[in-house]
PDB file of C-alpha atoms in Angstrom:
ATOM      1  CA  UNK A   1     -29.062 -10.160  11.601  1.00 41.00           C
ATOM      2  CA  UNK A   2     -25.420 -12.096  12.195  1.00 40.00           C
ATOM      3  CA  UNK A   3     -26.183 -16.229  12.526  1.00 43.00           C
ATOM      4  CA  UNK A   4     -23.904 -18.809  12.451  1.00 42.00           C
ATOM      5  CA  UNK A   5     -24.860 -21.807  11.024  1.00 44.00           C
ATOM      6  CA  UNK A   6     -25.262 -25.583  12.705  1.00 37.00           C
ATOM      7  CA  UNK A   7     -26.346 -28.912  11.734  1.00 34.00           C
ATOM      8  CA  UNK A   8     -29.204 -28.858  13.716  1.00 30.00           C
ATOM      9  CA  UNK A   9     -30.243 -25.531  14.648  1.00 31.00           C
ATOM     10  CA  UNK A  10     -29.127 -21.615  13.742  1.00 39.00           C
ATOM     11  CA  UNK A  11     -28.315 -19.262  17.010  1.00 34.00           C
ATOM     12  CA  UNK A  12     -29.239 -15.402  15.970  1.00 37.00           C
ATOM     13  CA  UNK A  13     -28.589 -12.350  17.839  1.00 36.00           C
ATOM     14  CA  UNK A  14     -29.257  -8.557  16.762  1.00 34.00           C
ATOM     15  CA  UNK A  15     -27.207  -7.157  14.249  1.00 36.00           C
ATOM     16  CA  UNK A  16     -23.888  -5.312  14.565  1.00 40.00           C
ATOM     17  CA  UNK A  17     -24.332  -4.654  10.898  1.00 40.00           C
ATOM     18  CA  UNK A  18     -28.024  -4.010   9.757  1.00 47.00           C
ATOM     19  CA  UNK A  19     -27.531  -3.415   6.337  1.00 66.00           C
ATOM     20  CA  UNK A  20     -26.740  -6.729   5.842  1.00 76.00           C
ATOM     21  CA  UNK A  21     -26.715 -10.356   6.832  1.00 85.00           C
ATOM     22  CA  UNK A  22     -23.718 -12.055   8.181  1.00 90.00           C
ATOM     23  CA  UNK A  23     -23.756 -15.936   7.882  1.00 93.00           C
ATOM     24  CA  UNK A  24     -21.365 -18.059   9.601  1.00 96.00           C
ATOM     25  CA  UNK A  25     -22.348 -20.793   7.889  1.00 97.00           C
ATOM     26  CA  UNK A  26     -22.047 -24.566   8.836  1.00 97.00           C
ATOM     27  CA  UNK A  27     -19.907 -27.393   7.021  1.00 96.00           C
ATOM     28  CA  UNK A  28     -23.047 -28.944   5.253  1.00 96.00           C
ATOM     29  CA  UNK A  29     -24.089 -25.280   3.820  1.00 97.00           C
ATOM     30  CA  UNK A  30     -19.792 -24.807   3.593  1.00 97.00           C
ATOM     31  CA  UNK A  31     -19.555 -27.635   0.975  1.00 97.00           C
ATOM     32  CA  UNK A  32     -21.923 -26.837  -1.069  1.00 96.00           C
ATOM     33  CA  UNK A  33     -20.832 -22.830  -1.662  1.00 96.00           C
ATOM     34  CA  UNK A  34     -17.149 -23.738  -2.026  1.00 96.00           C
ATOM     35  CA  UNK A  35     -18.791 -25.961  -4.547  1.00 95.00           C
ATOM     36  CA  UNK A  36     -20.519 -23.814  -6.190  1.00 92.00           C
ATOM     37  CA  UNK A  37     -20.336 -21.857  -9.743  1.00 85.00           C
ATOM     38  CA  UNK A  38     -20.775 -18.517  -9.364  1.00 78.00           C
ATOM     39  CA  UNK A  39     -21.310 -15.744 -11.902  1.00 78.00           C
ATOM     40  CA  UNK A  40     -17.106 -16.001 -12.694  1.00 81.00           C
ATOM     41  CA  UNK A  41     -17.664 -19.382 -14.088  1.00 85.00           C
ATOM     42  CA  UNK A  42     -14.978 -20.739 -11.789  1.00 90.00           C
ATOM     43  CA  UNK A  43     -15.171 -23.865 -12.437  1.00 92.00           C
ATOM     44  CA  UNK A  44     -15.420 -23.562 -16.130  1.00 89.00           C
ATOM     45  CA  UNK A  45     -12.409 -21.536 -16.586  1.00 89.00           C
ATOM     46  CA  UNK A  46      -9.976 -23.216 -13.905  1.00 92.00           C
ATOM     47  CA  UNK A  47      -7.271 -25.496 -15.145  1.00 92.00           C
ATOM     48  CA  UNK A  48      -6.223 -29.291 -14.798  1.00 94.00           C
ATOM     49  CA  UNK A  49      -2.668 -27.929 -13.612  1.00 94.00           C
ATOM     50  CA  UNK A  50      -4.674 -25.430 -11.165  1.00 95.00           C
ATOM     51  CA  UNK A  51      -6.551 -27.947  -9.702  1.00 96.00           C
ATOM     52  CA  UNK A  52      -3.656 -30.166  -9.428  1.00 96.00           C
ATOM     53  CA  UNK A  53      -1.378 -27.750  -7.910  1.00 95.00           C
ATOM     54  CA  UNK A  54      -4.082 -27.128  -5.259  1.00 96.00           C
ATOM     55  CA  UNK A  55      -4.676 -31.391  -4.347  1.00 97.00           C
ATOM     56  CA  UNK A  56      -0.371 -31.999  -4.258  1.00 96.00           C
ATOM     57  CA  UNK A  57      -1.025 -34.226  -7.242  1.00 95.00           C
ATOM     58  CA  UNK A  58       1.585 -35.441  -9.628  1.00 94.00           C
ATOM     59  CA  UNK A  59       1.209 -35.938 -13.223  1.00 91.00           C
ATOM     60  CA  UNK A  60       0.119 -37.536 -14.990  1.00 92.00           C
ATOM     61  CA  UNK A  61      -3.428 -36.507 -14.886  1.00 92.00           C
ATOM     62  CA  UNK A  62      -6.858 -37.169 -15.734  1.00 90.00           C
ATOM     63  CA  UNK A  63      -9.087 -35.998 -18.139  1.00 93.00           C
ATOM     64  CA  UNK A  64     -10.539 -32.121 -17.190  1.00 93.00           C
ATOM     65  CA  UNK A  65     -13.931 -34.284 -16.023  1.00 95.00           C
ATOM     66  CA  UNK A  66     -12.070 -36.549 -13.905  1.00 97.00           C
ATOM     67  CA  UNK A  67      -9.876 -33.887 -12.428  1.00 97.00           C
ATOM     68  CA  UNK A  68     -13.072 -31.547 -12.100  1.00 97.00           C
ATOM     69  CA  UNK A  69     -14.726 -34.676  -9.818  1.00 97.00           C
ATOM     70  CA  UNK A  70     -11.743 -35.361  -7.838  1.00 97.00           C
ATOM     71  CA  UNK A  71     -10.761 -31.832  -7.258  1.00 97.00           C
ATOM     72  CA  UNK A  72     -15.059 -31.117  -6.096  1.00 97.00           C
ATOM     73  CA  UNK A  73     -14.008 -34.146  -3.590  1.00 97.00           C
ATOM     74  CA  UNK A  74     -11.143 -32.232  -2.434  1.00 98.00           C
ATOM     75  CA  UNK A  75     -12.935 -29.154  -2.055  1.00 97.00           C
ATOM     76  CA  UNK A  76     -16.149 -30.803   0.245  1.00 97.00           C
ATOM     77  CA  UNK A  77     -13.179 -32.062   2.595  1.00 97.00           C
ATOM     78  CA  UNK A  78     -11.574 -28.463   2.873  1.00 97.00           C
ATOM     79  CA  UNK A  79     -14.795 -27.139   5.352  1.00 98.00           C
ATOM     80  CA  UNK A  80     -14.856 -27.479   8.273  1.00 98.00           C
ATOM     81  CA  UNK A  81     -17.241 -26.676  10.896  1.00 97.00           C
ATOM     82  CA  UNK A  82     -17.240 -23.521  13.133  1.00 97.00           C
ATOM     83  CA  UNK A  83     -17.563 -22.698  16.925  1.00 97.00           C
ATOM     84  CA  UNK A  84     -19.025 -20.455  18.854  1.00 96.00           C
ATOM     85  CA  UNK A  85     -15.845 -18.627  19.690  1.00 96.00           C
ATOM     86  CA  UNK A  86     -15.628 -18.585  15.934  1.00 97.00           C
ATOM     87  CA  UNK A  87     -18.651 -16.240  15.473  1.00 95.00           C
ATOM     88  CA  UNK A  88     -16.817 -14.178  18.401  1.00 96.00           C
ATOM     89  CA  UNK A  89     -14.585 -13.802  15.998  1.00 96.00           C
ATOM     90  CA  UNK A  90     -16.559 -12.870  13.287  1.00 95.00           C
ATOM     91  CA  UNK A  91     -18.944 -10.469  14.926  1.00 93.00           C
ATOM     92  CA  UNK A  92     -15.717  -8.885  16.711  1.00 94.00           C
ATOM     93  CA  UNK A  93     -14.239  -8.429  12.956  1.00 94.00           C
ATOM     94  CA  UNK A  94     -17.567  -7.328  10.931  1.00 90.00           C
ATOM     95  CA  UNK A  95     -18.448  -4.406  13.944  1.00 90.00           C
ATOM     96  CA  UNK A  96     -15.128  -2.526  12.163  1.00 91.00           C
ATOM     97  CA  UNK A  97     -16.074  -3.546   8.898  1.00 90.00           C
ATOM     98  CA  UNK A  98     -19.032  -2.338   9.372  1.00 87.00           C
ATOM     99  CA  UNK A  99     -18.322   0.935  10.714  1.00 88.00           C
ATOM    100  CA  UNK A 100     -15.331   1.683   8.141  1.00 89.00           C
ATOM    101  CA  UNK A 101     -17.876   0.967   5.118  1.00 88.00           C
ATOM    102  CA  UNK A 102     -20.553   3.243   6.984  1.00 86.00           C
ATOM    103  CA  UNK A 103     -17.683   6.068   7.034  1.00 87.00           C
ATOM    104  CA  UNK A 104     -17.372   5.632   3.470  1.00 84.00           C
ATOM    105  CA  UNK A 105     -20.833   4.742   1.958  1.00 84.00           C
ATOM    106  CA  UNK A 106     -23.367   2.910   3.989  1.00 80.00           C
ATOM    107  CA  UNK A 107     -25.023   1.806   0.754  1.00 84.00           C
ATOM    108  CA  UNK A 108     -21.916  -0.452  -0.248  1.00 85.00           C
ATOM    109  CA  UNK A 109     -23.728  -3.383   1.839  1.00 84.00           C
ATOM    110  CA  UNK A 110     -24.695  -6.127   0.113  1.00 86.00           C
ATOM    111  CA  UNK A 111     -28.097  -7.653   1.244  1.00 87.00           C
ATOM    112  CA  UNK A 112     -25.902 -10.702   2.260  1.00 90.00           C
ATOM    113  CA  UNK A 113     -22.437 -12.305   3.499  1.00 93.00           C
ATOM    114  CA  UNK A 114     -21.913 -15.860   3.813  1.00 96.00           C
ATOM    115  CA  UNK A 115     -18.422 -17.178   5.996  1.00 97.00           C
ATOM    116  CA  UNK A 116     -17.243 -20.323   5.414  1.00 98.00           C
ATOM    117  CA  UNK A 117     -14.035 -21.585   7.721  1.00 98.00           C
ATOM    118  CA  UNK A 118     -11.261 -23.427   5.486  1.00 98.00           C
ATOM    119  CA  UNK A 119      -8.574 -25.592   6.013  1.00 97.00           C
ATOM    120  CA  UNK A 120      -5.403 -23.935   4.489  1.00 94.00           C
ATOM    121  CA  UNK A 121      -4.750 -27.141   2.487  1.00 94.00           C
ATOM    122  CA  UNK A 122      -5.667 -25.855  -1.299  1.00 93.00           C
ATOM    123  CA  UNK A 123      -4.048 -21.895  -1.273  1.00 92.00           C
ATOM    124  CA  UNK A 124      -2.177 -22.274   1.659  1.00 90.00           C
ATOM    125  CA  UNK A 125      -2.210 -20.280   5.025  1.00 91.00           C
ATOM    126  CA  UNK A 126      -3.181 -17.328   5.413  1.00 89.00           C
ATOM    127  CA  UNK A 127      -5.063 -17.134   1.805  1.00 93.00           C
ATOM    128  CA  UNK A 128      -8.457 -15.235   2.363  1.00 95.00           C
ATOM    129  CA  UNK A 129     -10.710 -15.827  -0.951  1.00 95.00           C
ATOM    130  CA  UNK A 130     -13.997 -15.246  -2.068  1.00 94.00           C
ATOM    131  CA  UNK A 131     -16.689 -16.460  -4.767  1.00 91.00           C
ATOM    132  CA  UNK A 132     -19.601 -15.125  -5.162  1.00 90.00           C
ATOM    133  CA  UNK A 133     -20.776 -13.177  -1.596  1.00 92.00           C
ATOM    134  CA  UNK A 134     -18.734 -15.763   0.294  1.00 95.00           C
ATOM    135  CA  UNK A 135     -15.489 -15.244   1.734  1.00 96.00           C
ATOM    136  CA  UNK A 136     -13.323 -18.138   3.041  1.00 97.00           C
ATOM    137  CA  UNK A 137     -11.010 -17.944   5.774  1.00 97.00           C
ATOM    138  CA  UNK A 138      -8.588 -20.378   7.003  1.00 97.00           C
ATOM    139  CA  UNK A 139      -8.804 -22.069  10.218  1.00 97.00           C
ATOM    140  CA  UNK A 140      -5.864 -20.779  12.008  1.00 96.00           C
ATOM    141  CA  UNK A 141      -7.116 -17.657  11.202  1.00 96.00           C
ATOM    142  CA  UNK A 142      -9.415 -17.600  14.087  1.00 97.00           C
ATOM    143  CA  UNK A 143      -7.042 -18.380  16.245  1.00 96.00           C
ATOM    144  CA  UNK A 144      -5.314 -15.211  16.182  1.00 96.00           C
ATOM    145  CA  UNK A 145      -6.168 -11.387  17.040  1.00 95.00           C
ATOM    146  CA  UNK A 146      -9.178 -10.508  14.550  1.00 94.00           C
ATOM    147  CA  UNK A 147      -7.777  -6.531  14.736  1.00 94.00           C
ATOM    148  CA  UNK A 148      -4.649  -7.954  12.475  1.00 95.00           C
ATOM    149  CA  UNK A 149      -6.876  -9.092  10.044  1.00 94.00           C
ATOM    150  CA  UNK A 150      -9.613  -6.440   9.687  1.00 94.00           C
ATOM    151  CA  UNK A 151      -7.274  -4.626   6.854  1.00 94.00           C
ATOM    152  CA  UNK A 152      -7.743  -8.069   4.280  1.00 94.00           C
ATOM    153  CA  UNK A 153     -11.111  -8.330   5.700  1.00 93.00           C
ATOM    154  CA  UNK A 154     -11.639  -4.696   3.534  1.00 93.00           C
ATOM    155  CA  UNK A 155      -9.505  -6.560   0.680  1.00 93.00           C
ATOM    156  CA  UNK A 156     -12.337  -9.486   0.516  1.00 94.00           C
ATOM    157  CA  UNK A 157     -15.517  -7.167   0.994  1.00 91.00           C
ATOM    158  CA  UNK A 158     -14.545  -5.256  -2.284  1.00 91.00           C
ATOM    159  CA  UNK A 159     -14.336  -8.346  -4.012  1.00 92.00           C
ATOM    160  CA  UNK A 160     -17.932  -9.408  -2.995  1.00 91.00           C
ATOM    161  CA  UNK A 161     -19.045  -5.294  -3.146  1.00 90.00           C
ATOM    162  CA  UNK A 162     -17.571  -4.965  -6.367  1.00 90.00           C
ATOM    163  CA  UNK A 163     -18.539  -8.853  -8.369  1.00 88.00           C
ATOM    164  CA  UNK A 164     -22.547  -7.238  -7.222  1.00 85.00           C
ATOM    165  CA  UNK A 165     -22.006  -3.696  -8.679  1.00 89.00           C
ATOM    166  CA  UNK A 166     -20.298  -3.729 -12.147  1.00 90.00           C
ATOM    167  CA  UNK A 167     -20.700  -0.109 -12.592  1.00 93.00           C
ATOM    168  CA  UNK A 168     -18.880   0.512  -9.089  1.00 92.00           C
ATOM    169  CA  UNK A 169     -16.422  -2.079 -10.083  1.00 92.00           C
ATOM    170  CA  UNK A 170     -15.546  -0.072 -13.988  1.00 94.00           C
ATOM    171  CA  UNK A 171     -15.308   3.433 -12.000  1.00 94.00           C
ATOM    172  CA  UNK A 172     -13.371   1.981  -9.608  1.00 93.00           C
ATOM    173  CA  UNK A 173     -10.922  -0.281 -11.647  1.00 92.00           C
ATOM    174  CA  UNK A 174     -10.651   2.891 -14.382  1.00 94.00           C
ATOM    175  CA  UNK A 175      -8.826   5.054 -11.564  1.00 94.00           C
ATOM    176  CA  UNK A 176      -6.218   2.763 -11.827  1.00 92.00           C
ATOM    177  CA  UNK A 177      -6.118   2.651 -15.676  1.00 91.00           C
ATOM    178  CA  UNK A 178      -7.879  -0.453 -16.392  1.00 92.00           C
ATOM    179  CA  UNK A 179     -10.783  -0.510 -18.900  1.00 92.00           C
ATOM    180  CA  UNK A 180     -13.551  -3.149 -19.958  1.00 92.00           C
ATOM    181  CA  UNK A 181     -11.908  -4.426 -23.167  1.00 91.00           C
ATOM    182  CA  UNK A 182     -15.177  -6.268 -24.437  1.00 90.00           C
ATOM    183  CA  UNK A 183     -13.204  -9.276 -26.092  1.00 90.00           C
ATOM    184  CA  UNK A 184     -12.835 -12.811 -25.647  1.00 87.00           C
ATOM    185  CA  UNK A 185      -9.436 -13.941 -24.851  1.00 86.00           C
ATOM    186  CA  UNK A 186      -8.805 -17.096 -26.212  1.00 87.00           C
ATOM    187  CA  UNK A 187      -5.404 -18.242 -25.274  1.00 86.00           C
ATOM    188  CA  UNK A 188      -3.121 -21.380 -26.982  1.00 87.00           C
ATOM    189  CA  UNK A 189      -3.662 -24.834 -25.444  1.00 84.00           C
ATOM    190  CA  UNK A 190       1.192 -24.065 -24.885  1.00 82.00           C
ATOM    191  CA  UNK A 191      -0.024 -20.545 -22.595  1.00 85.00           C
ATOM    192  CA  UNK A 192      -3.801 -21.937 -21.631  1.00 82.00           C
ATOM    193  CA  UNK A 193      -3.042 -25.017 -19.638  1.00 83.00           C
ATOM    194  CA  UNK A 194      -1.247 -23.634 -17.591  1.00 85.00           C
ATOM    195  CA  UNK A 195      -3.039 -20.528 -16.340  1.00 85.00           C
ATOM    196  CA  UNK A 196      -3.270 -20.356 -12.217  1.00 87.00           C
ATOM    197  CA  UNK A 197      -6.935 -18.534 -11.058  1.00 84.00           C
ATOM    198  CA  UNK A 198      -6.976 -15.571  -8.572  1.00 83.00           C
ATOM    199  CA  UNK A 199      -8.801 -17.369  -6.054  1.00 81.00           C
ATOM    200  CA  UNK A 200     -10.411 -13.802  -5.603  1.00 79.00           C
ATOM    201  CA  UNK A 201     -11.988 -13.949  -9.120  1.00 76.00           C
ATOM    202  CA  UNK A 202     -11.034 -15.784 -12.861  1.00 81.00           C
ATOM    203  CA  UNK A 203     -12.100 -12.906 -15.069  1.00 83.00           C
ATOM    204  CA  UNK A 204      -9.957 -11.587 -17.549  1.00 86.00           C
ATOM    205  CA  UNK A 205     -12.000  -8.928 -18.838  1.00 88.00           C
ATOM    206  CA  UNK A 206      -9.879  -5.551 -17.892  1.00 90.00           C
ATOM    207  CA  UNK A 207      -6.692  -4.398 -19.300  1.00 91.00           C
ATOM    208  CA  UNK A 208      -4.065  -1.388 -19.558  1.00 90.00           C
ATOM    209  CA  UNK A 209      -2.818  -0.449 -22.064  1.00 87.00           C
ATOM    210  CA  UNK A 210       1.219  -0.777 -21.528  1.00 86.00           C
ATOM    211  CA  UNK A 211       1.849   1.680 -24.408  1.00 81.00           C
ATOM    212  CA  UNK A 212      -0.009   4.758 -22.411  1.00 64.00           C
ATOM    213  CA  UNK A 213      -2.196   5.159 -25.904  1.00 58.00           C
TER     214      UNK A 213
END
């Protein structure tokens, strides 16, 4: 099932994907999963100076709970609410999707995708970014010829395919050299405050060794 979400009423039309659900979703559903925690911890683990960065603010700055409530403010104002040439767009964009994953392994599908439309205001245009089994994409976005996009669109879906299948994920990021180091990182407050997140994901939980040991 593909639906895009509205205030008052959800429009649904057969599938171009059946393995999964597609969700455009609308901007009262929109502010609450950009405002969500998902299983990263996001908003446990992002800075003041991140948050900052992202809202154009100056210093000084607020406490981390201040900054946290200001920058959850921010975030409800960066939805926005989709049209119908919108989920054009979409279903246009997840038929290739769909058929590329198929090519590869038509289990990969996860039982659900949510789309939320962005303004470009906090990572700038032409970020995509996803938390949990959402993926963001900014307005202008849909504005332009979804065939020039379908290659990122791939870049998102592994980070929701691979956040749901750790195994998949440790096979996959191995290939590349990178192993599960099982440690806590816990960085000094002169390095800490100012870490910047991967808007993609805030775990810090693979490494290489440099050394080739």
């Amino acid at each position: 099932i593909f639906t895009i979400g509205a205030t008052s009423c959800k429009i649904k039309h057969p599938s171009i994907a059946k393995e999964m659900i597609v969700v455009l979703e609308d901007s009262t559903a929109a502010a609450n999963l950009i405002n969500a925690d998902d299983e990263d911890h996001f908003f446990t683990k992002i800075t003041v100076i991140d948050m900052a960065i992202q809202m154009h603010m100056s210093p000084p700055y607020g406490s981390r709970l201040e900054m946290i409530k200001l920058y959850r403010d921010f975030l409800n104002g960066q939805v926005l609410q989709p049209s119908a040439k919108d989920r054009v767009w979409i279903d246009s964009a997840f038929h290739h999707v769909k058929d590329g994953i198929n090519k590869l392994n038509g289990n990969l599908f996860p039982p659900q995708i949510s789309i939320v439309k962005i303004k470009p205001d906090h990572y700038g245009e032409g970020t995509f970014y996803t938390r949990g089994s959402t993926i963001f994409i900014p307005d202008h976005v849909f504005d332009e010829d979804f065939n020039n996009h379908i290659t990122v669109m791939y870049h998102e879906f592994w980070h929701v395919i691979s956040r749901n299948n750790p195994e998949l994920k440790r096979k996959a990021y191995e290939l590349i050299g990178f192993l599960p180091h099982n440690k806590k990182l816990i960085y000094s407050d002169s390095i800490g405050q100012f870490l910047l997140t991967n808007p993609d994901g805030v775990v810090d939980n693979y490494a290489t060794n440099l050394n080739g040991e």
